[in-house]
Tab-separated table of C-alpha atoms in Angstrom:
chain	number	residue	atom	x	y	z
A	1	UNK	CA	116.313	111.209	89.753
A	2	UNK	CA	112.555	111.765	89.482
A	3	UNK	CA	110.106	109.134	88.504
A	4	UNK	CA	107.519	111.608	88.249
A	5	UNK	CA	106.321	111.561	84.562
A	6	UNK	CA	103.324	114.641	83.651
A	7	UNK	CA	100.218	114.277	84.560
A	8	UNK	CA	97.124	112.522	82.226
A	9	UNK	CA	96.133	115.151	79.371
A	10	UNK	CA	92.774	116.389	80.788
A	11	UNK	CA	92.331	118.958	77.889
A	12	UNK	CA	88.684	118.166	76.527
A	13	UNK	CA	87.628	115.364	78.938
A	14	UNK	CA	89.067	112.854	81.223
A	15	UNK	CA	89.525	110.114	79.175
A	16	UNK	CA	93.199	109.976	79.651
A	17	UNK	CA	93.322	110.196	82.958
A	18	UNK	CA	90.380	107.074	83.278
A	19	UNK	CA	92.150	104.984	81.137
A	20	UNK	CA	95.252	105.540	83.755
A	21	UNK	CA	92.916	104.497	86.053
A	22	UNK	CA	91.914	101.739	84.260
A	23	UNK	CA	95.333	100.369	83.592
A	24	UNK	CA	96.459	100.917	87.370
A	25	UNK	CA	93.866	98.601	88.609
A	26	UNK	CA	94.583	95.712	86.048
A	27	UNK	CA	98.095	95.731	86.709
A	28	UNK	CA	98.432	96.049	90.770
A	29	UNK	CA	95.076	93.534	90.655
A	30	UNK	CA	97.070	91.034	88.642
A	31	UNK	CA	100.057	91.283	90.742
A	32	UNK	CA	98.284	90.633	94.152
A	33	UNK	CA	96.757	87.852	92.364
A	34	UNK	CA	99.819	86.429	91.362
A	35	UNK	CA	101.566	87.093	94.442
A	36	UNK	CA	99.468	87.723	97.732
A	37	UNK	CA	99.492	83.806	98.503
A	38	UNK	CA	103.211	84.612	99.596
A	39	UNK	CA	100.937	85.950	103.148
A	40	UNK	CA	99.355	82.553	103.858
A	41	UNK	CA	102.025	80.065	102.273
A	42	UNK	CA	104.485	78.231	103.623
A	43	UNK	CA	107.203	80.044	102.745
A	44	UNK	CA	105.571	83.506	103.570
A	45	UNK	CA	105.018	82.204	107.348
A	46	UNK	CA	108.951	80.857	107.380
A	47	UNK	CA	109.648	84.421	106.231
A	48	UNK	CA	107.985	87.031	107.375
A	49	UNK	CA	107.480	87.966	111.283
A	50	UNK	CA	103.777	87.372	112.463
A	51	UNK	CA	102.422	90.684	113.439
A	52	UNK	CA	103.116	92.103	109.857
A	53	UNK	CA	102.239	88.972	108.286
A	54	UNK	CA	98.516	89.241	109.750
A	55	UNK	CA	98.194	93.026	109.377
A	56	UNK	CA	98.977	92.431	105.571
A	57	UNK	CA	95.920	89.575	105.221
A	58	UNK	CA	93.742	92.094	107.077
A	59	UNK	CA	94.286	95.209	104.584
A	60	UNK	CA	93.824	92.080	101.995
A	61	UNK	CA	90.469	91.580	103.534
A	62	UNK	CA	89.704	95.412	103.115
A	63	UNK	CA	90.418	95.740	99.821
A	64	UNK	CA	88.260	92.246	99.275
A	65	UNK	CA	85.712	93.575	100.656
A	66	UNK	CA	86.248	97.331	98.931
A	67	UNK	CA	86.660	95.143	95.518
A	68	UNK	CA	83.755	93.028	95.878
A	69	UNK	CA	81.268	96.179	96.637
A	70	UNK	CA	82.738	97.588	93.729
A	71	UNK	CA	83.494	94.685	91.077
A	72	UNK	CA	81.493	91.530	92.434
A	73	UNK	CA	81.848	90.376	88.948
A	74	UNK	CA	85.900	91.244	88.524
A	75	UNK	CA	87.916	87.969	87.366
A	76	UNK	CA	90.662	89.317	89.009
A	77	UNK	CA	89.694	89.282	92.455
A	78	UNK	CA	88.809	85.487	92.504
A	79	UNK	CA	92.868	84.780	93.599
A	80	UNK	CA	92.949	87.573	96.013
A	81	UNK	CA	89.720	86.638	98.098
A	82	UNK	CA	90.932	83.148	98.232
A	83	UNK	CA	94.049	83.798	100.053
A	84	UNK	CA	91.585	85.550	102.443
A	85	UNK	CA	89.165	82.757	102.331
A	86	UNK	CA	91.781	80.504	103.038
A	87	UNK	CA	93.862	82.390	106.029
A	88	UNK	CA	90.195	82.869	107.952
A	89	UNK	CA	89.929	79.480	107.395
A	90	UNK	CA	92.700	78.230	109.497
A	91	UNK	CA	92.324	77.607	113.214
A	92	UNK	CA	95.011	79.186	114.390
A	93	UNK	CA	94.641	82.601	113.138
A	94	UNK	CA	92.725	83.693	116.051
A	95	UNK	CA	95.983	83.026	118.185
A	96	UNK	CA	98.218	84.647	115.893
A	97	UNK	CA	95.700	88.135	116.309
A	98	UNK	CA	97.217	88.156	119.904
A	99	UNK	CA	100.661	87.720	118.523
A	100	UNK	CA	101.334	91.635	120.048
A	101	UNK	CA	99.966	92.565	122.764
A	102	UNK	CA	99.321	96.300	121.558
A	103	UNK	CA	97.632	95.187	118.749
A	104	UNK	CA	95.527	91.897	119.801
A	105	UNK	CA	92.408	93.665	120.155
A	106	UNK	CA	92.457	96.388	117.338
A	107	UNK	CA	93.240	93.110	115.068
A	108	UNK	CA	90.813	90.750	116.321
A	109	UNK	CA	87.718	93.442	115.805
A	110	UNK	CA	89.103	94.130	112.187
A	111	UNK	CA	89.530	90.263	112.051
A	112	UNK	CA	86.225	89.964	113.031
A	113	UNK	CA	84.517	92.790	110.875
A	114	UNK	CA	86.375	91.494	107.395
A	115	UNK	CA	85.299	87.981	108.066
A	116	UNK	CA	84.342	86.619	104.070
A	117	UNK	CA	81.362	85.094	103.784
A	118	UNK	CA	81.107	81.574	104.515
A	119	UNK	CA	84.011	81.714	107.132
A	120	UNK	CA	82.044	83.184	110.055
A	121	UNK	CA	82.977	80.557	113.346
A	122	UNK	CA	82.273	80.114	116.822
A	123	UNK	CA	85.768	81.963	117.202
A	124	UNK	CA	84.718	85.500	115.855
A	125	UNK	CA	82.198	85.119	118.190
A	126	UNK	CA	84.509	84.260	121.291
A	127	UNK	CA	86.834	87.556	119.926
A	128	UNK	CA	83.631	89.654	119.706
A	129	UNK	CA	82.596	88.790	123.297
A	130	UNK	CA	85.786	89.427	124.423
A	131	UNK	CA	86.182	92.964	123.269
A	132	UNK	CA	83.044	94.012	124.711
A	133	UNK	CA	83.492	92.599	127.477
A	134	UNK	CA	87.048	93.852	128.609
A	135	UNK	CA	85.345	97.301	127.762
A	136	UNK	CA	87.231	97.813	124.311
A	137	UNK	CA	84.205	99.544	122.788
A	138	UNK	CA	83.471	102.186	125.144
A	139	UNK	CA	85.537	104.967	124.731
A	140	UNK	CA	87.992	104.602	127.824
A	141	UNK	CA	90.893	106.596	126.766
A	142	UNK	CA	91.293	105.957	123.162
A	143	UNK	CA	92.229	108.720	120.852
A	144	UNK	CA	89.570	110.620	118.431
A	145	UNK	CA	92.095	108.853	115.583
A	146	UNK	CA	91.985	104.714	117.549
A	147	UNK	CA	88.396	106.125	118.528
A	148	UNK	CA	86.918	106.620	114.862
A	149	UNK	CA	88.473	103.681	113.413
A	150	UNK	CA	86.996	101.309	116.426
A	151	UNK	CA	83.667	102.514	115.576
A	152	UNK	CA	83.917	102.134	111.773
A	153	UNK	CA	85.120	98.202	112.590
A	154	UNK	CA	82.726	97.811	115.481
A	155	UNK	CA	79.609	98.797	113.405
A	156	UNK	CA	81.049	96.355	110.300
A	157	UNK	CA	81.372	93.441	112.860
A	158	UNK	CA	77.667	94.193	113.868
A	159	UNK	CA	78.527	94.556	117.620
A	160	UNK	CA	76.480	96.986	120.013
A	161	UNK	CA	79.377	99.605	121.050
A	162	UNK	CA	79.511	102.736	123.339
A	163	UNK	CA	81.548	104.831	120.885
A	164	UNK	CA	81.063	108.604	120.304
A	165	UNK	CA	79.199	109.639	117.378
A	166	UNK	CA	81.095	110.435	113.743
A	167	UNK	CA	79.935	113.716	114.175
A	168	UNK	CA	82.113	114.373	117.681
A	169	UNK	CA	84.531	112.297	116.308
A	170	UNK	CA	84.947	114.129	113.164
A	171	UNK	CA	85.287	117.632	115.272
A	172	UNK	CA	88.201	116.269	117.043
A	173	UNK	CA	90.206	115.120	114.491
A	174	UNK	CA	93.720	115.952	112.830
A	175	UNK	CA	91.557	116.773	109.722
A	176	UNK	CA	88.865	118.785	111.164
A	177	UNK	CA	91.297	121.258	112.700
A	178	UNK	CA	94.090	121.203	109.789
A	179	UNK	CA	93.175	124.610	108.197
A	180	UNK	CA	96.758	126.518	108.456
A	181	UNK	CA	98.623	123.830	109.636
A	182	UNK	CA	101.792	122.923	107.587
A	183	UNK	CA	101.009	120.419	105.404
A	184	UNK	CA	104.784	118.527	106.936
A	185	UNK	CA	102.961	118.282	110.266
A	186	UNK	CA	100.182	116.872	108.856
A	187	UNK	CA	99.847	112.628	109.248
A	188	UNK	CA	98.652	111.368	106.229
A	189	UNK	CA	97.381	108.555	107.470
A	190	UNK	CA	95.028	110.464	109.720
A	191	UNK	CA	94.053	112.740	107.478
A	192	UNK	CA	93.011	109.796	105.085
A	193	UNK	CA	91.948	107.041	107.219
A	194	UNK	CA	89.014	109.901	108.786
A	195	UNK	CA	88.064	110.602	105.308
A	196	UNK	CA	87.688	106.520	104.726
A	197	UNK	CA	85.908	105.943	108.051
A	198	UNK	CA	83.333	108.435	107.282
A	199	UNK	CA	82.886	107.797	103.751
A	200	UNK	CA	82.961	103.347	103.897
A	201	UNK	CA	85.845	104.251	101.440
A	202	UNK	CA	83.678	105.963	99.247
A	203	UNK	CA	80.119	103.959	99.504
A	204	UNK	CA	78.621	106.650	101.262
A	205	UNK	CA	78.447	110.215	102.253
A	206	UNK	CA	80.669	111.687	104.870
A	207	UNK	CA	77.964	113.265	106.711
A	208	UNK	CA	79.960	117.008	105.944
A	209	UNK	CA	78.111	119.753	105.425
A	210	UNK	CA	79.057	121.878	102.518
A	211	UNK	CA	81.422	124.035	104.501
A	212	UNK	CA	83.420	121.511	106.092
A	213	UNK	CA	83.730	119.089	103.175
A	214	UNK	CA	85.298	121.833	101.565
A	215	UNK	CA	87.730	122.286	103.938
A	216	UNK	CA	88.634	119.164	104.440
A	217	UNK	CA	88.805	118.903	100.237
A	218	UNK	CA	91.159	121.888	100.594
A	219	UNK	CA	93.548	119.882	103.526
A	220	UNK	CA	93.416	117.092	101.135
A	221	UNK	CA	94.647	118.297	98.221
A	222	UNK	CA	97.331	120.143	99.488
A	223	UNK	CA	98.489	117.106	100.777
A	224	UNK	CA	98.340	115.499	97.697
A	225	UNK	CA	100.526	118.293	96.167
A	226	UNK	CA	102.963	117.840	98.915
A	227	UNK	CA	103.632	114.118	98.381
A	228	UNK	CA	103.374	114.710	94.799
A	229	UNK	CA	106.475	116.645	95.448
A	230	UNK	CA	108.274	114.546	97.425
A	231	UNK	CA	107.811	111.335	95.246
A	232	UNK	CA	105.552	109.915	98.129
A	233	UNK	CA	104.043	107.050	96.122
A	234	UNK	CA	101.851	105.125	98.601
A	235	UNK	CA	100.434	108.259	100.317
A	236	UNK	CA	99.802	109.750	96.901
A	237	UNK	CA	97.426	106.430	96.022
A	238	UNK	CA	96.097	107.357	99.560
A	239	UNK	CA	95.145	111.009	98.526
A	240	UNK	CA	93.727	110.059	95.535
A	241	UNK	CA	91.171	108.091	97.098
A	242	UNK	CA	90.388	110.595	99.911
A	243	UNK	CA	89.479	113.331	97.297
A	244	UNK	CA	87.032	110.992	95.835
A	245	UNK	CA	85.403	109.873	98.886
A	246	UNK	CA	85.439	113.583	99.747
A	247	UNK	CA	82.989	113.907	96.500
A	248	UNK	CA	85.927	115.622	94.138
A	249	UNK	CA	86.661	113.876	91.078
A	250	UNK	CA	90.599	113.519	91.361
A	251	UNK	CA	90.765	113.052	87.695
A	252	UNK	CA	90.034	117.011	87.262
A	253	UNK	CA	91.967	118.204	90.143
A	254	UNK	CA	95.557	119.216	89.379
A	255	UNK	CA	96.846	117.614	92.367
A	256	UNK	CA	94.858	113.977	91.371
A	257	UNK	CA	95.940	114.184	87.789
A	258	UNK	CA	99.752	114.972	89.078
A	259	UNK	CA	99.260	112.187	91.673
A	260	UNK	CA	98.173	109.933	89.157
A	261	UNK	CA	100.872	110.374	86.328
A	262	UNK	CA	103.554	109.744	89.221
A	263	UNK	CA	102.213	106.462	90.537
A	264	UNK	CA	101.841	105.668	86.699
A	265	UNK	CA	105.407	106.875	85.909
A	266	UNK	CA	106.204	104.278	89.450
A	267	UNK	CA	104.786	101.382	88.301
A	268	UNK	CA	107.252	98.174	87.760
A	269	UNK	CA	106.910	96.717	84.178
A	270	UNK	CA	105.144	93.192	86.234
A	271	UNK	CA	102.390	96.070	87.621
A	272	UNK	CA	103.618	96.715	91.462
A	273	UNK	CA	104.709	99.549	92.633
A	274	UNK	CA	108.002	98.664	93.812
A	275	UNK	CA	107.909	100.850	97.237
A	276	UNK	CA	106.369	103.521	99.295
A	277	UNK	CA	108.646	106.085	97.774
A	278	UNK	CA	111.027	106.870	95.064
A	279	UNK	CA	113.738	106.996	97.929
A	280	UNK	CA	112.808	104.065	99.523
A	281	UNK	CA	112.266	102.096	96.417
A	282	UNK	CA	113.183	98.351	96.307
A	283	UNK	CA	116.824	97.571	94.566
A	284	UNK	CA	117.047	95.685	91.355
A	285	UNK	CA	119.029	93.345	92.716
A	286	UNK	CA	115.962	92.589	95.802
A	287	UNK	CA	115.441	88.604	95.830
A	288	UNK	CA	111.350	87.924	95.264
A	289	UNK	CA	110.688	87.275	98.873
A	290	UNK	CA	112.618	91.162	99.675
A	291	UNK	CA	110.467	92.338	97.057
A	292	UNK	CA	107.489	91.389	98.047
A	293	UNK	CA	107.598	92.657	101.293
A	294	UNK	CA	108.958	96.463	99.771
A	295	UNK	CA	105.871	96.257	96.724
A	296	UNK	CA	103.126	94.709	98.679
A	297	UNK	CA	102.018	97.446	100.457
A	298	UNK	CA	101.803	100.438	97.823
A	299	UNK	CA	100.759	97.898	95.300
A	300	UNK	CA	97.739	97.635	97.511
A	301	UNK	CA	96.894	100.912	98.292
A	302	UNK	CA	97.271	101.852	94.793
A	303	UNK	CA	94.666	98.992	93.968
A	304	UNK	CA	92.228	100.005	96.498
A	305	UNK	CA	92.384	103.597	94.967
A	306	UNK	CA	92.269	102.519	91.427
A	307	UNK	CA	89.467	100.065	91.788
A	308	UNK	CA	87.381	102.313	93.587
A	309	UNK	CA	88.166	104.984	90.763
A	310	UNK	CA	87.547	103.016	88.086
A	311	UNK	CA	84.150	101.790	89.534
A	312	UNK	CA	83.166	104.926	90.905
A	313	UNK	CA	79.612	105.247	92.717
A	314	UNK	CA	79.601	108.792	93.920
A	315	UNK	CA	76.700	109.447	96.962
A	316	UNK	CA	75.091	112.362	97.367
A	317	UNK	CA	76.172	114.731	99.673
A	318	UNK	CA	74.488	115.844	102.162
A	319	UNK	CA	73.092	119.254	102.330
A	320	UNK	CA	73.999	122.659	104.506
A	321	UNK	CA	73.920	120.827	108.118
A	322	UNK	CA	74.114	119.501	110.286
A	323	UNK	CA	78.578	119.037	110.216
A	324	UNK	CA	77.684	114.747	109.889
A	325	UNK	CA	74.375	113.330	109.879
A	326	UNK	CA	75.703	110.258	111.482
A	327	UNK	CA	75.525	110.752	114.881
A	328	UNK	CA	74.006	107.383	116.756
């Protein structure tokens, strides 16, 4: 069975489709308030293993910081940002960034870059000093993909870097060579992640030119009808946001409004969506703590997109060329 329910009514406006929007946001804000202390209780350490456990606070931190750019004045996000408050508070989350090996150092830089105000110690410092020293911002043998995104959290952190500019970055990406590629060998997460690198999730321009933006519009949308068809909730919410920070208005596109009635028709009655997917949806009969750890993650992304929707400040593009304008 589908959950997909039809899209908003754009006939004559968007105003359907923004109060979808609207709705969204309060709902999966109000849930992570109500439930993202799980990450940095108690219980939530008993529960859940440590490496997931600190990559969940730092996509908390992101969508903080997203939320706070967006909202500063937003009631909602007072109980999220405290969990984060509180979890960069504690002296031992430095050690658990090393927990894996394989990703110690791409979690201490984002550790480092999402640090809330106020919570800045000698210890971000220490990591900091550490990464450039062991060479982990030069480009060594990193992939365009690991390559982008340590540039994006090396210039948040404020730390001098050796990293290749957006602009030769962009031009080796899954994104920038998509064009006729089937959208099932596509990775959505590249595909979006370049998009958010290049755009601060949405607070500035990409740096495209008018050709390439396009293009890249074009990849993302057909993604978006590809999930849309495969009840691919999370990457949907993903989508969304990438054909807003691409400068479309996924509100008038008929792969947005699609995407947008599904994760509406998703949504669990207590605002979360309960899973990445309809397939992979959590059971009724999940315990809280199982729960959490199947809704969390959508729930988030779906926030991120929502908020950033519903508080949309479009930038300008940038004119004919050059392909990114960012390129020190």
């Amino acid at each position: 069975m589908t959950t997909r329910t039809s899209a908003p009514d754009t006939d004559g406006g968007t105003a359907a489709a923004e109060e979808t929007v609207a709705t969204l946001a309060a709902d999966t804000g109000r849930w992570l308030g109500l439930h993202a202390g799980r990450l940095d209780s108690l219980a939530g350490r008993a529960e859940l293993p440590v490496t997931p456990r600190v990559k969940a606070l730092l996509q908390l931190a992101l969508l903080c910081r997203c939320w706070q750019r967006a909202a500063p004045d937003d009631n909602a996000l007072k109980p999220v940002l405290s969990v984060v408050e509180q979890a960069w508070r504690r002296p031992d989350f430095p050690l658990l960034l090393t927990h894996s090996p394989d990703s110690a150092r791409p979690f201490g830089l984002v550790w480092a870059a999402l640090a809330p105000a106020g919570t800045v110690t000698d210890a971000r410092r220490g990591v900091l000093d550490r990464l450039s020293a062991d060479g982990y911002l030069t480009p060594r043998r990193k992939s365009p993909y690991l390559h982008l995104g340590t540039r994006f959290y090396a210039e948040l952190a404020g730390i001098a870097h050796q990293l290749a500019s957006y602009e030769e970055l962009y031009a080796c990406s899954m994104l920038a060579r998509a064009d006729g590629v089937p959208v099932a060998e596509l990775d959505v997460c590249q595909v979006t992640d370049t998009v958010f690198y290049l755009s601060d999730y949405g607070f500035r321009d990409t740096g495209l030119d008018a050709e390439a933006r396009e293009r890249a519009s074009c990849v993302v949308e057909r993604l978006t009808d590809h999930c849309v068809r495969e009840d691919a909730w999370e990457y949907a919410a993903k989508l969304l946001l990438a054909q807003h920070c691409l400068g479309s208005d996924p509100l008038r596109t008929p792969s947005g409004t699609a995407a947008l009635g599904m994760l509406a028709g998703a949504r669990s009655p207590d605002g979360s969506l309960p899973g990445k997917t309809a397939r992979g949806r959590a059971p009724a009969s999940a315990p809280p703590q199982q729960y959490f750890r199947w809704a969390y993650q959508p729930t988030l992304v779906t926030a991120l997109t929502t908020l950033l929707l519903a508080n949309a400040r479009r930038p300008v593009p940038v004119s004919a060329s050059p392909t990114a304008r960012r390129t020190r």
